[in-house]
Short mmCIF file of C-alpha atoms and ligand atoms in Angstrom, two decimals:
data_model
loop_
_atom_site.label_atom_id
_atom_site.label_comp_id
_atom_site.label_asym_id
_atom_site.label_seq_id
_atom_site.Cartn_x
_atom_site.Cartn_y
_atom_site.Cartn_z
CA UNK A 1 149.11 87.81 109.46
CA UNK A 2 148.98 85.29 112.22
CA UNK A 3 150.96 84.71 115.35
CA UNK A 4 154.05 82.75 114.53
CA UNK A 5 157.70 82.10 114.93
CA UNK A 6 160.06 84.87 114.00
CA UNK A 7 162.26 83.32 111.33
CA UNK A 8 164.91 86.01 111.12
CA UNK A 9 165.77 89.32 112.68
CA UNK A 10 163.65 91.97 111.07
CA UNK A 11 164.52 95.56 110.43
CA UNK A 12 163.35 97.72 113.32
CA UNK A 13 161.12 99.79 111.05
CA UNK A 14 160.06 97.00 108.71
CA UNK A 15 156.34 97.57 108.93
CA UNK A 16 156.15 100.71 111.05
CA UNK A 17 156.88 104.36 110.51
CA UNK A 18 160.24 105.36 112.04
CA UNK A 19 158.64 107.66 114.59
CA UNK A 20 156.13 104.98 115.65
CA UNK A 21 158.95 102.46 115.97
CA UNK A 22 160.98 104.91 118.10
CA UNK A 23 158.00 105.49 120.42
CA UNK A 24 157.41 101.75 120.66
CA UNK A 25 161.02 101.10 121.59
CA UNK A 26 160.75 103.70 124.36
CA UNK A 27 157.58 102.04 125.67
CA UNK A 28 159.05 98.53 125.31
CA UNK A 29 162.00 99.66 127.39
CA UNK A 30 159.65 100.44 130.30
CA UNK A 31 159.18 96.67 130.60
CA UNK A 32 162.50 95.07 129.70
CA UNK A 33 164.67 94.12 132.58
CA UNK A 34 167.28 92.45 130.42
CA UNK A 35 168.51 92.90 126.90
CA UNK A 36 168.27 95.63 124.33
CA UNK A 37 165.33 96.00 121.97
CA UNK A 38 166.56 95.08 118.50
CA UNK A 39 163.30 95.00 116.53
CA UNK A 40 159.63 95.98 116.72
CA UNK A 41 156.95 94.59 114.41
CA UNK A 42 153.21 95.02 114.13
CA UNK A 43 151.88 91.61 115.07
CA UNK A 44 148.74 89.49 114.78
CA UNK A 45 145.41 90.62 113.32
CA UNK A 46 143.28 91.52 116.33
CA UNK A 47 140.11 93.53 115.77
CA UNK A 48 140.38 95.55 119.00
CA UNK A 49 143.85 96.07 120.53
CA UNK A 50 147.16 97.04 118.85
CA UNK A 51 149.79 94.34 119.12
CA UNK A 52 153.55 94.42 118.54
CA UNK A 53 156.27 91.81 118.76
CA UNK A 54 159.41 93.03 120.48
CA UNK A 55 162.73 91.31 119.81
CA UNK A 56 165.51 91.53 122.40
CA UNK A 57 169.19 90.67 122.25
CA UNK A 58 168.81 88.74 125.52
CA UNK A 59 169.55 85.04 125.92
CA UNK A 60 166.67 84.49 128.31
CA UNK A 61 163.63 86.29 126.85
CA UNK A 62 164.19 86.76 123.12
CA UNK A 63 160.76 88.19 122.37
CA UNK A 64 157.77 89.58 124.13
CA UNK A 65 154.37 90.87 123.07
CA UNK A 66 153.64 94.55 123.67
CA UNK A 67 150.00 95.65 123.44
CA UNK A 68 148.09 98.89 123.57
CA UNK A 69 144.69 98.08 125.04
CA UNK A 70 141.73 99.72 123.33
CA UNK A 71 140.32 101.70 126.24
CA UNK A 72 137.18 102.62 124.28
CA UNK A 73 136.26 98.92 124.50
CA UNK A 74 137.93 97.97 127.80
CA UNK A 75 137.03 100.90 130.05
CA UNK A 76 138.93 99.56 133.07
CA UNK A 77 142.01 97.93 131.57
CA UNK A 78 143.73 97.70 134.94
CA UNK A 79 141.12 95.07 135.88
CA UNK A 80 142.22 92.97 132.91
CA UNK A 81 145.76 92.96 134.26
CA UNK A 82 144.60 92.10 137.78
CA UNK A 83 142.55 89.20 136.40
CA UNK A 84 145.44 87.98 134.25
CA UNK A 85 147.88 87.99 137.15
CA UNK A 86 145.37 86.10 139.31
CA UNK A 87 144.40 83.32 136.95
CA UNK A 88 147.81 82.80 135.35
CA UNK A 89 149.25 82.40 138.85
CA UNK A 90 146.45 79.94 139.67
CA UNK A 91 147.18 77.88 136.55
CA UNK A 92 150.91 78.03 137.17
CA UNK A 93 150.43 76.67 140.71
CA UNK A 94 148.16 73.91 139.47
CA UNK A 95 150.63 72.82 136.83
CA UNK A 96 153.45 72.82 139.38
CA UNK A 97 151.37 70.64 141.67
CA UNK A 98 150.09 68.26 138.97
CA UNK A 99 152.15 68.59 135.78
CA UNK A 100 150.69 67.55 132.44
CA UNK A 101 152.39 64.87 130.39
CA UNK A 102 152.64 67.20 127.38
CA UNK A 103 153.81 70.74 126.64
CA UNK A 104 151.41 73.41 127.86
CA UNK A 105 152.27 77.08 128.29
CA UNK A 106 150.54 79.96 129.98
CA UNK A 107 151.42 83.48 128.82
CA UNK A 108 152.88 85.52 131.71
CA UNK A 109 152.31 89.16 132.53
CA UNK A 110 155.65 90.97 132.34
CA UNK A 111 155.98 93.79 134.84
CA UNK A 112 157.46 97.21 134.24
CA UNK A 113 160.82 98.13 135.71
CA UNK A 114 158.82 99.63 138.61
CA UNK A 115 157.03 96.28 139.14
CA UNK A 116 153.74 97.59 137.76
CA UNK A 117 151.34 95.44 135.75
CA UNK A 118 151.02 98.08 133.00
CA UNK A 119 152.42 101.35 131.73
CA UNK A 120 150.31 104.45 131.07
CA UNK A 121 151.59 107.06 128.66
CA UNK A 122 151.02 110.75 129.33
CA UNK A 123 148.30 110.72 126.62
CA UNK A 124 146.42 108.07 128.63
CA UNK A 125 147.26 105.13 126.34
CA UNK A 126 147.47 101.85 128.24
CA UNK A 127 150.34 99.44 127.54
CA UNK A 128 151.14 95.98 128.82
CA UNK A 129 153.65 93.26 128.08
CA UNK A 130 153.06 89.52 127.84
CA UNK A 131 155.56 86.71 127.39
CA UNK A 132 155.86 85.25 123.89
CA UNK A 133 155.33 81.53 123.32
CA UNK A 134 158.45 80.47 121.41
CA UNK A 135 158.49 77.71 118.79
CA UNK A 136 154.76 77.94 118.29
CA UNK A 137 152.34 79.35 115.74
CA UNK A 138 148.63 79.90 115.20
CA UNK A 139 146.37 79.53 112.17
CA UNK A 140 143.45 81.57 110.82
CA UNK A 141 141.71 78.57 109.28
CA UNK A 142 141.57 74.90 110.16
CA UNK A 143 143.81 72.21 108.70
CA UNK A 144 142.79 68.57 109.13
CA UNK A 145 140.81 66.65 111.74
CA UNK A 146 143.75 66.26 114.11
CA UNK A 147 144.12 70.06 114.05
CA UNK A 148 140.43 70.27 115.00
CA UNK A 149 140.86 67.82 117.88
CA UNK A 150 143.82 69.80 119.18
CA UNK A 151 141.82 73.03 119.08
CA UNK A 152 139.10 71.34 121.13
CA UNK A 153 141.65 69.88 123.53
CA UNK A 154 143.16 73.34 124.06
CA UNK A 155 139.81 74.84 125.01
CA UNK A 156 139.01 71.89 127.28
CA UNK A 157 142.40 72.17 128.97
CA UNK A 158 141.98 75.91 129.44
CA UNK A 159 138.52 75.42 131.01
CA UNK A 160 139.86 72.60 133.16
CA UNK A 161 142.77 74.66 134.47
CA UNK A 162 140.53 77.52 135.63
CA UNK A 163 137.57 75.36 136.68
CA UNK A 164 138.59 75.35 140.35
CA UNK A 165 139.04 79.12 140.59
CA UNK A 166 135.77 80.62 141.90
CA UNK A 167 134.24 82.86 139.16
CA UNK A 168 133.68 85.75 141.58
CA UNK A 169 137.46 86.05 142.07
CA UNK A 170 137.71 87.67 138.64
CA UNK A 171 136.34 91.07 137.70
CA UNK A 172 133.91 91.64 134.84
CA UNK A 173 136.25 93.40 132.41
CA UNK A 174 133.70 93.82 129.62
CA UNK A 175 130.12 94.14 130.79
CA UNK A 176 127.53 92.69 128.47
CA UNK A 177 130.10 90.62 126.57
CA UNK A 178 128.28 87.67 124.90
CA UNK A 179 124.94 88.68 126.41
CA UNK A 180 123.03 88.35 123.13
CA UNK A 181 119.83 90.17 124.23
CA UNK A 182 121.95 93.23 125.07
CA UNK A 183 123.56 93.18 121.61
CA UNK A 184 120.06 92.95 120.16
CA UNK A 185 118.91 95.91 122.24
CA UNK A 186 121.94 97.93 121.14
CA UNK A 187 121.24 96.97 117.51
CA UNK A 188 117.65 98.15 117.81
CA UNK A 189 118.80 101.46 119.30
CA UNK A 190 121.33 101.97 116.49
CA UNK A 191 118.74 101.04 113.89
CA UNK A 192 116.27 103.57 115.29
CA UNK A 193 118.86 106.31 114.78
CA UNK A 194 120.20 105.33 111.36
CA UNK A 195 118.79 105.14 107.88
CA UNK A 196 120.92 102.34 106.40
CA UNK A 197 121.72 102.52 102.71
CA UNK A 198 119.31 100.09 101.04
CA UNK A 199 121.00 97.16 99.32
CA UNK A 200 120.27 93.45 98.96
CA UNK A 201 123.03 92.74 101.54
CA UNK A 202 121.64 95.17 104.11
CA UNK A 203 118.09 93.88 103.57
CA UNK A 204 119.31 90.31 103.99
CA UNK A 205 120.90 91.19 107.34
CA UNK A 206 117.87 93.18 108.58
CA UNK A 207 115.57 90.26 107.78
CA UNK A 208 118.01 87.71 109.20
CA UNK A 209 118.14 89.41 112.58
CA UNK A 210 114.44 90.11 112.71
CA UNK A 211 113.62 86.42 112.05
CA UNK A 212 115.72 85.30 115.01
CA UNK A 213 115.22 87.99 117.63
CA UNK A 214 112.72 85.92 119.63
CA UNK A 215 115.28 83.19 120.19
CA UNK A 216 118.31 85.34 121.02
CA UNK A 217 117.87 85.03 124.80
CA UNK A 218 118.13 81.24 124.92
CA UNK A 219 121.45 81.06 126.81
CA UNK A 220 120.64 84.02 129.07
CA UNK A 221 117.35 82.37 130.03
CA UNK A 222 119.21 79.14 130.78
CA UNK A 223 121.64 81.09 132.96
CA UNK A 224 118.87 83.00 134.78
CA UNK A 225 116.96 79.79 135.54
CA UNK A 226 120.12 78.03 136.76
CA UNK A 227 120.08 75.50 133.94
CA UNK A 228 123.58 76.66 133.11
CA UNK A 229 126.00 77.70 135.87
CA UNK A 230 128.18 80.79 135.85
CA UNK A 231 131.78 79.67 135.34
CA UNK A 232 135.03 81.24 134.23
CA UNK A 233 135.49 81.37 130.48
CA UNK A 234 138.10 82.44 127.96
CA UNK A 235 135.72 84.75 126.08
CA UNK A 236 137.48 84.66 122.70
CA UNK A 237 138.67 81.10 121.91
CA UNK A 238 138.71 81.56 118.16
CA UNK A 239 140.98 79.35 116.11
CA UNK A 240 143.91 81.80 115.88
CA UNK A 241 144.04 82.15 119.66
CA UNK A 242 145.30 78.57 119.98
CA UNK A 243 149.07 78.17 119.65
CA UNK A 244 150.59 75.01 118.12
CA UNK A 245 154.07 73.62 118.69
CA UNK A 246 155.91 74.01 115.39
CA UNK A 247 157.49 70.56 115.67
CA UNK A 248 154.87 68.29 117.24
CA UNK A 249 151.86 70.19 115.80
CA UNK A 250 150.15 69.79 119.16
CA UNK A 251 148.24 72.64 120.78
CA UNK A 252 150.40 74.20 123.49
CA UNK A 253 148.67 77.37 124.66
CA UNK A 254 145.60 79.57 124.56
CA UNK A 255 146.44 83.23 124.12
CA UNK A 256 144.48 86.53 124.09
CA UNK A 257 143.37 86.41 127.70
CA UNK A 258 141.67 89.83 128.06
CA UNK A 259 138.19 88.41 128.31
CA UNK A 260 138.81 85.63 130.82
CA UNK A 261 136.02 86.41 133.27
CA UNK A 262 132.78 85.01 134.68
CA UNK A 263 130.41 83.78 131.96
CA UNK A 264 129.17 80.57 130.36
CA UNK A 265 131.51 77.94 128.93
CA UNK A 266 128.87 77.76 126.18
CA UNK A 267 129.93 81.15 124.84
CA UNK A 268 133.39 79.62 124.39
CA UNK A 269 132.15 76.35 122.89
CA UNK A 270 130.02 78.33 120.42
CA UNK A 271 132.82 80.75 119.57
CA UNK A 272 135.39 78.01 119.09
CA UNK A 273 133.09 76.03 116.79
CA UNK A 274 131.78 78.96 114.78
CA UNK A 275 135.37 80.00 114.16
CA UNK A 276 136.96 76.56 113.69
CA UNK A 277 134.32 74.96 111.46
CA UNK A 278 134.16 77.82 108.98
CA UNK A 279 136.84 76.71 106.51
CA UNK A 280 136.50 79.90 104.45
CA UNK A 281 137.49 82.00 107.49
CA UNK A 282 135.67 85.02 108.89
CA UNK A 283 137.23 87.52 106.47
CA UNK A 284 136.10 85.91 103.20
CA UNK A 285 133.83 87.82 100.82
CA UNK A 286 132.91 84.65 98.93
CA UNK A 287 129.71 84.26 100.91
CA UNK A 288 128.42 81.33 98.88
CA UNK A 289 131.48 79.32 99.96
CA UNK A 290 130.72 79.71 103.68
CA UNK A 291 129.46 76.57 105.41
CA UNK A 292 129.71 74.85 108.78
CA UNK A 293 131.91 71.75 108.47
CA UNK A 294 130.38 69.03 110.66
CA UNK A 295 133.48 66.76 110.43
CA UNK A 296 135.55 69.52 111.98
CA UNK A 297 132.77 70.06 114.53
CA UNK A 298 133.00 66.39 115.48
CA UNK A 299 136.80 66.71 115.79
CA UNK A 300 136.72 69.85 117.94
CA UNK A 301 134.03 68.47 120.24
CA UNK A 302 135.84 65.15 120.58
CA UNK A 303 139.03 66.97 121.62
CA UNK A 304 137.11 69.29 123.92
CA UNK A 305 135.12 66.55 125.62
CA UNK A 306 138.21 64.38 126.13
CA UNK A 307 139.03 66.92 128.84
CA UNK A 308 135.70 68.60 129.63
CA UNK A 309 133.59 65.47 130.09
CA UNK A 310 134.80 65.47 133.67
CA UNK A 311 132.96 68.69 134.56
CA UNK A 312 130.01 68.98 132.14
CA UNK A 313 126.45 68.20 133.25
CA UNK A 314 123.49 66.86 131.23
CA UNK A 315 122.16 70.41 130.88
CA UNK A 316 125.50 71.56 129.54
CA UNK A 317 125.21 69.04 126.71
CA UNK A 318 121.61 70.04 126.03
CA UNK A 319 122.62 73.61 125.16
CA UNK A 320 125.70 72.93 123.00
CA UNK A 321 123.82 73.05 119.70
CA UNK A 322 122.10 76.32 120.64
CA UNK A 323 125.43 77.79 121.71
CA UNK A 324 127.01 77.06 118.32
CA UNK A 325 124.07 78.62 116.47
CA UNK A 326 123.77 81.55 118.85
CA UNK A 327 127.40 82.69 118.94
CA UNK A 328 127.63 82.67 115.13
CA UNK A 329 124.42 84.70 114.98
CA UNK A 330 125.60 87.00 117.78
CA UNK A 331 128.90 87.81 116.07
CA UNK A 332 127.03 88.56 112.84
CA UNK A 333 124.71 90.83 114.80
CA UNK A 334 127.67 92.60 116.46
CA UNK A 335 129.36 93.18 113.08
CA UNK A 336 126.11 94.37 111.48
CA UNK A 337 125.26 96.74 114.35
CA UNK A 338 128.78 98.16 114.15
CA UNK A 339 128.41 98.66 110.40
CA UNK A 340 125.17 100.56 111.02
CA UNK A 341 126.78 102.59 113.82
CA UNK A 342 129.63 103.70 111.51
CA UNK A 343 132.33 101.13 112.47
CA UNK A 344 133.09 102.33 115.96
CA UNK A 345 134.01 99.04 117.68
CA UNK A 346 135.81 96.64 115.32
CA UNK A 347 138.79 97.84 113.29
CA UNK A 348 137.91 97.94 109.59
CA UNK A 349 139.85 98.14 106.32
CA UNK A 350 136.94 99.76 104.40
CA UNK A 351 133.47 101.10 105.20
CA UNK A 352 131.59 97.90 104.18
CA UNK A 353 133.98 95.57 105.99
CA UNK A 354 131.71 94.92 108.97
CA UNK A 355 128.75 94.34 106.66
CA UNK A 356 130.76 91.70 104.77
CA UNK A 357 131.83 90.09 108.06
CA UNK A 358 128.21 90.04 109.26
CA UNK A 359 127.07 88.22 106.12
CA UNK A 360 129.76 85.55 106.65
CA UNK A 361 128.45 84.87 110.16
CA UNK A 362 124.81 84.84 109.02
CA UNK A 363 125.62 82.40 106.18
CA UNK A 364 127.40 80.25 108.74
CA UNK A 365 124.36 80.43 111.05
CA UNK A 366 122.12 79.30 108.17
CA UNK A 367 124.45 76.38 107.51
CA UNK A 368 124.37 75.43 111.21
CA UNK A 369 120.57 75.61 111.22
CA UNK A 370 120.28 73.44 108.12
CA UNK A 371 122.45 70.75 109.79
CA UNK A 372 120.79 70.82 113.21
CA UNK A 373 120.01 67.09 113.30
CA UNK A 374 123.54 66.09 112.28
CA UNK A 375 125.10 68.41 114.88
CA UNK A 376 122.75 67.23 117.65
CA UNK A 377 123.61 63.61 116.75
CA UNK A 378 127.34 64.35 116.95
CA UNK A 379 126.84 65.80 120.44
CA UNK A 380 124.66 62.84 121.53
CA UNK A 381 127.19 60.28 120.25
CA UNK A 382 130.11 61.96 122.02
CA UNK A 383 128.35 62.23 125.37
C1 GN1 B 401 137.36 90.54 118.55
O1 GN1 B 401 140.24 91.58 118.77
P1 GN1 B 401 140.01 90.14 118.55
O2 GN1 B 401 140.16 89.81 117.11
O3 GN1 B 401 140.86 89.27 119.44
C2 GN1 B 401 136.24 90.43 119.59
C3 GN1 B 401 135.71 88.99 119.65
C4 GN1 B 401 135.24 88.55 118.27
C5 GN1 B 401 136.41 88.69 117.30
C6 GN1 B 401 135.98 88.33 115.89
C7 GN1 B 401 136.74 92.04 122.97
O4 GN1 B 401 138.48 89.80 118.97
O5 GN1 B 401 134.60 88.94 120.53
O6 GN1 B 401 134.79 87.21 118.29
O7 GN1 B 401 136.91 90.05 117.29
N1 GN1 B 401 136.75 90.81 120.91
C8 GN1 B 401 136.10 91.70 121.68
O8 GN1 B 401 137.11 88.15 115.10
O9 GN1 B 401 135.05 92.22 121.35
MG1 MG B 402 140.44 88.80 121.36
#
């Protein structure tokens, strides 16, 4: 399922158990200032948090997004909410001051009736509400080239709108996020404690990681030596986190803002491209069909640079290829380490799910590596 427009009123318990739906209505009511909750649906396909779409009988806000933050992953979820309030307010002010000539929306934090940024249940679960972008939808895989350009534009616009907010204003809500050498270290620790079941797939992954471990610190080295500056980033700009207007088919928003924090814009560029240029999608099990589409890469980068050219330096361009290769590899490594650790981080549908996901990312990395010259030429020609 992807984020999309609600076509019709759904039954309150359509995809939830009655008791769960009742609890969710009670929690949703902590946030709603107007209107009655008329429906609750499980929503989106996130790997970490639990997401629900709430429908109201209000004229003003017809829907909102209710989420339970995974506090095993985000240990200080209140910092996420503080960050979100800070940067969404910053963007809102900027857009008031210099409006764009096209539709662009920023999800808003909805406060509780007591004006709090979140609601904590007695069992410790952490809930928050975010405004819903109406008349918009997202996609799990890429359509045509203009779709690719819009995805790139959305990331560029997002970076642009936070580029004048000093990175140190935002808290680090997920330490180690996208620091590849730390994922590698964690993987090695897990590996030392586990005896993975031998199979051609597991052996492929073990060899794949081992062959690339010397290179995994390329972006961290660039950061440490000031070749790449610390900036604010989105953290998770994968294709289905970009919302498209259902009529104009233009990108109108970037959602999933939990990981907006100090980092490298290269993590985002890499994540956006590894996700957008994989036509088979990250959940496929047809590994032989996974490849990196360089036409889509050209489209995304063209859209991105149409906005980001203004703030990128020569060094930034020099590391774009490595970022694409690294973030695909890193996600494969994260999935594989989680498979070895017993699936403790990413939600899974079956015990081999993270292994399958890892292979997709490693196949994608191979495809990126085999097209290095083409990708570097695309970057050079767009500069
Ligand atoms: C996770 O939960 P979701 O789907 O928005 C993960 C991302 C991965 C992504 C892969 C906080 O995002 O880093 O790229 O899965 N988020 C976190 O689909 O680890
Ligand atoms: Mg996310």
